[in-house]
């Protein structure tokens, strides 16, 4: 009895007459593989209760990332391999190629996988690595493919910056007011430096303009830049709106020319990598697609470099 519950006063109902019917309906079916021992007890074979074992030899995070990237594609291992060999951009977008490059198998991982005897027990990532391990120069191939997929985007980012700089440069060259303003600066600088070899300059570098703020008057109250501003206002008011003739200068000033040169150099480096790989031993599909890309991309990059020099 269970105190303080319904079961404290409950009685068991006699249903002996139904035992046979209940047994015929609800008796558990004998498991396949059962056998009786000499005492009549039932022994269940181990194969009836054991679950298939999946062996993971790759780092868990790396294996999980590969599964997240590739399993949604719902492709067989052989189809994944085929798409990589074909550089199939309809199946593999740049994000997938980038991830596969980062998750490329190491030599140690491949040695361990190749030495594992029961390969049918391996997990998804392990089986993928075994599928691609003999693709020629796999990591470099993926690096070339990633560069190819990213090339157009990089070019489209670079071209407007170059156009902005070239447009501003042309406006500066054609601006009569800016030219006169520089002539005033030159005359002012030659007079201030009259007692030195700098006093007879025929010109100056643009970075010298910033030094006007560092040259202070007697008493340290004004700088040469302040005086120059006052001089323009009083003697050359027609030059005060010189910025109207160079409207692109503000946008161009935000473009880092050194950064832009580095980006162009990176594109050249990527093309050199592809050029080197074309000379290596690759299957024909890679060579055909990369030669075609190398030719067209080289022409575009040559034009970009020529316009920025």
XYZ file of C-alpha atoms in Angstrom:
309
model
C 0.000 0.000 0.000
C 1.090 3.573 -0.687
C -0.058 5.859 2.108
C -1.865 9.145 1.522
C -2.589 8.297 -2.131
C -5.390 6.784 -4.145
C -3.528 3.488 -4.098
C -3.839 3.162 -0.316
C -7.398 1.877 -0.680
C -7.203 0.436 -4.217
C -7.818 -3.311 -4.807
C -6.371 -5.534 -7.508
C -9.101 -6.787 -9.855
C -9.146 -10.496 -10.713
C -8.659 -10.977 -14.498
C -7.271 -14.503 -14.530
C -9.756 -15.596 -17.180
C -8.255 -13.071 -19.650
C -4.596 -14.016 -19.176
C -4.504 -16.276 -22.231
C -6.029 -13.653 -24.508
C -3.668 -10.984 -23.244
C -0.635 -13.199 -23.785
C -1.685 -14.017 -27.347
C -2.088 -10.332 -28.190
C 0.771 -8.678 -26.367
C 3.477 -11.278 -25.975
C 6.829 -9.910 -27.216
C 8.027 -11.479 -30.481
C 11.148 -13.598 -30.097
C 14.222 -11.649 -31.178
C 16.081 -12.985 -34.138
C 19.316 -14.495 -32.936
C 18.001 -15.569 -29.528
C 18.938 -19.012 -28.244
C 18.104 -20.961 -25.126
C 20.750 -22.320 -22.831
C 20.515 -25.573 -20.939
C 18.632 -23.889 -18.075
C 15.994 -22.435 -20.414
C 17.220 -18.801 -20.109
C 17.305 -16.571 -23.240
C 20.611 -15.204 -24.543
C 20.523 -12.163 -26.890
C 23.322 -11.918 -29.404
C 25.540 -8.818 -29.186
C 24.745 -7.837 -32.786
C 21.098 -7.293 -31.805
C 21.915 -4.513 -29.344
C 25.133 -2.914 -30.597
C 24.875 0.285 -32.638
C 27.171 0.947 -35.607
C 30.312 2.797 -34.516
C 31.512 5.917 -36.397
C 35.208 6.619 -36.029
C 36.390 10.251 -36.006
C 40.098 10.882 -36.523
C 39.863 14.561 -37.494
C 39.659 17.399 -34.979
C 35.999 17.764 -33.937
C 35.686 21.456 -34.822
C 37.300 20.936 -38.211
C 35.077 17.928 -38.935
C 31.946 19.813 -37.855
C 32.814 22.782 -40.071
C 33.268 20.510 -43.075
C 29.911 18.876 -42.412
C 28.190 22.261 -42.074
C 29.665 23.415 -45.388
C 29.235 20.308 -47.513
C 26.300 18.276 -46.230
C 23.665 20.899 -47.233
C 24.830 20.409 -50.832
C 23.403 16.864 -50.679
C 26.128 15.532 -52.945
C 27.854 12.165 -52.846
C 31.565 11.987 -52.115
C 32.302 11.222 -55.748
C 30.208 14.217 -56.875
C 32.056 16.512 -54.457
C 35.352 15.301 -55.868
C 34.105 15.743 -59.428
C 32.968 19.328 -58.736
C 36.378 20.218 -57.330
C 38.139 18.715 -60.328
C 35.820 20.551 -62.727
C 36.046 23.849 -60.769
C 32.251 23.775 -60.888
C 31.195 27.275 -59.823
C 27.505 26.382 -60.089
C 27.968 24.031 -57.124
C 30.779 25.723 -55.194
C 30.496 29.446 -54.479
C 33.464 31.446 -53.271
C 32.482 31.047 -49.590
C 32.618 27.268 -49.879
C 35.939 27.319 -51.745
C 37.442 29.639 -49.114
C 36.317 27.338 -46.299
C 37.625 24.243 -48.071
C 40.972 25.965 -48.497
C 41.130 26.794 -44.791
C 40.051 23.251 -43.875
C 42.425 21.452 -46.243
C 43.824 18.243 -44.743
C 47.315 18.244 -43.312
C 49.914 15.642 -44.227
C 49.671 14.125 -40.743
C 45.888 13.806 -40.998
C 46.126 12.061 -44.353
C 48.772 9.649 -43.105
C 46.562 8.673 -40.188
C 43.491 8.248 -42.409
C 45.300 6.198 -45.038
C 46.668 3.919 -42.345
C 43.281 3.278 -40.736
C 42.122 -0.244 -41.728
C 38.314 0.005 -41.376
C 37.611 2.979 -43.593
C 33.889 2.198 -43.858
C 33.569 3.207 -40.192
C 35.013 6.685 -40.713
C 32.941 9.847 -40.340
C 31.843 12.311 -43.037
C 34.915 14.580 -42.876
C 37.304 11.647 -42.872
C 35.651 10.091 -45.930
C 35.753 13.447 -47.731
C 39.488 13.743 -47.116
C 40.058 10.242 -48.464
C 38.029 11.159 -51.550
C 40.181 14.191 -52.393
C 43.601 13.139 -51.152
C 44.941 12.253 -54.605
C 43.711 15.430 -56.359
C 46.934 17.001 -57.708
C 48.210 19.855 -55.519
C 44.843 20.192 -53.807
C 45.607 23.140 -51.493
C 47.249 25.248 -54.206
C 44.421 24.360 -56.594
C 41.876 25.681 -54.071
C 43.969 28.821 -53.526
C 43.998 29.488 -57.278
C 40.284 28.837 -57.507
C 39.554 31.196 -54.600
C 41.636 33.928 -56.253
C 39.812 33.448 -59.544
C 36.416 33.737 -57.842
C 37.430 36.863 -55.910
C 39.310 38.625 -58.722
C 36.390 40.516 -60.256
C 35.179 41.804 -56.892
C 38.652 43.128 -56.048
C 38.940 44.802 -59.450
C 35.559 46.471 -59.035
C 36.721 47.880 -55.689
C 40.018 49.181 -57.068
C 38.865 50.815 -60.317
C 36.611 53.513 -58.736
C 39.427 54.489 -56.359
C 41.878 54.882 -59.226
C 39.319 56.848 -61.237
C 38.763 59.160 -58.266
C 42.500 59.857 -57.925
C 42.932 60.395 -61.659
C 39.953 62.723 -61.799
C 41.255 64.802 -58.887
C 44.721 64.905 -60.443
C 43.292 66.177 -63.713
C 41.280 68.853 -61.916
C 44.373 70.038 -60.047
C 46.358 70.172 -63.269
C 43.670 72.222 -65.018
C 42.837 74.560 -62.107
C 44.155 78.060 -62.743
C 43.222 79.241 -59.253
C 45.058 76.391 -57.550
C 48.109 77.135 -59.703
C 48.028 80.798 -58.641
C 47.587 79.779 -55.018
C 50.755 77.672 -55.200
C 52.580 80.588 -56.813
C 51.617 82.761 -53.815
C 52.930 80.061 -51.461
C 56.204 79.885 -53.423
C 56.691 83.666 -53.292
C 55.880 83.734 -49.587
C 58.267 80.882 -48.858
C 61.107 82.405 -50.853
C 60.741 85.708 -49.005
C 60.612 84.082 -45.565
C 63.665 81.971 -46.445
C 65.454 84.854 -48.172
C 68.552 84.555 -45.995
C 69.106 80.878 -46.819
C 69.560 78.613 -49.846
C 65.798 77.913 -49.685
C 65.096 81.518 -50.581
C 65.470 81.053 -54.325
C 63.378 77.924 -54.926
C 61.704 77.333 -58.259
C 59.099 75.062 -56.720
C 58.341 72.771 -53.798
C 56.860 69.382 -52.957
C 53.245 69.326 -51.858
C 54.141 67.791 -48.502
C 55.983 71.048 -47.714
C 52.581 72.781 -47.394
C 52.019 71.125 -44.013
C 55.161 72.819 -42.671
C 53.445 76.195 -42.916
C 51.548 75.325 -39.741
C 54.842 74.632 -37.950
C 56.486 77.951 -38.813
C 55.543 80.435 -36.077
C 55.791 84.227 -35.991
C 57.633 86.217 -33.349
C 55.686 85.944 -30.107
C 54.416 82.481 -31.102
C 50.879 83.798 -31.660
C 50.496 83.127 -35.359
C 51.794 80.621 -37.844
C 52.802 81.083 -41.457
C 49.581 79.302 -42.396
C 47.520 81.906 -40.513
C 49.362 84.695 -42.287
C 48.858 82.975 -45.646
C 45.101 82.820 -45.031
C 44.994 86.510 -44.152
C 47.091 87.330 -47.209
C 44.654 85.518 -49.501
C 41.676 87.265 -47.949
C 43.167 90.744 -48.277
C 45.177 90.565 -51.510
C 43.874 87.546 -53.483
C 40.179 87.109 -52.592
C 39.512 85.665 -56.050
C 41.509 82.564 -55.046
C 39.485 81.759 -51.931
C 37.031 79.585 -53.858
C 39.761 77.554 -55.555
C 38.103 74.358 -54.263
C 35.289 74.877 -56.750
C 37.736 73.920 -59.500
C 38.861 70.688 -57.785
C 35.618 69.130 -56.433
C 37.003 65.571 -56.407
C 39.901 66.365 -54.111
C 38.062 65.499 -50.869
C 37.048 62.049 -52.089
C 40.516 61.413 -53.492
C 42.131 62.409 -50.200
C 40.318 59.495 -48.535
C 41.895 56.971 -50.889
C 45.104 55.556 -49.466
C 47.468 55.371 -52.410
C 49.869 53.070 -50.564
C 46.998 50.735 -49.660
C 45.803 50.819 -53.243
C 49.257 49.897 -54.501
C 49.366 46.986 -52.048
C 45.999 45.733 -53.309
C 47.221 45.866 -56.906
C 50.426 44.077 -55.878
C 48.352 41.339 -54.218
C 46.438 40.825 -57.464
C 49.713 40.540 -59.349
C 50.978 38.030 -56.783
C 47.825 35.933 -57.174
C 48.195 35.887 -60.954
C 51.820 34.846 -60.602
C 50.691 31.919 -58.452
C 48.275 30.809 -61.164
C 50.934 31.275 -63.820
C 53.266 29.020 -61.859
C 50.559 26.392 -61.391
C 49.789 26.308 -65.095
C 53.349 25.048 -65.566
C 52.807 22.285 -62.984
C 51.259 18.882 -63.556
C 47.492 19.336 -63.382
C 44.611 17.623 -65.106
C 43.387 19.201 -68.333
C 40.222 20.836 -66.962
C 42.172 22.910 -64.429
C 44.725 23.939 -67.045
C 42.079 24.951 -69.575
C 40.057 27.096 -67.186
C 43.063 28.668 -65.481
C 44.828 29.499 -68.746
C 41.715 31.253 -69.982
C 41.341 33.194 -66.738
C 45.062 34.003 -66.538
C 45.054 35.557 -69.996
C 41.999 37.769 -69.476
C 42.913 38.758 -65.885
C 46.476 39.652 -66.904
C 45.203 42.063 -69.560
C 42.890 43.744 -67.053
C 45.569 44.062 -64.413
C 48.047 45.460 -66.938
C 45.530 48.191 -67.805
C 44.958 48.962 -64.121
C 48.683 49.229 -63.382
C 49.244 51.423 -66.425
C 46.488 53.823 -65.404
C 47.833 54.202 -61.866
C 51.470 54.936 -62.739
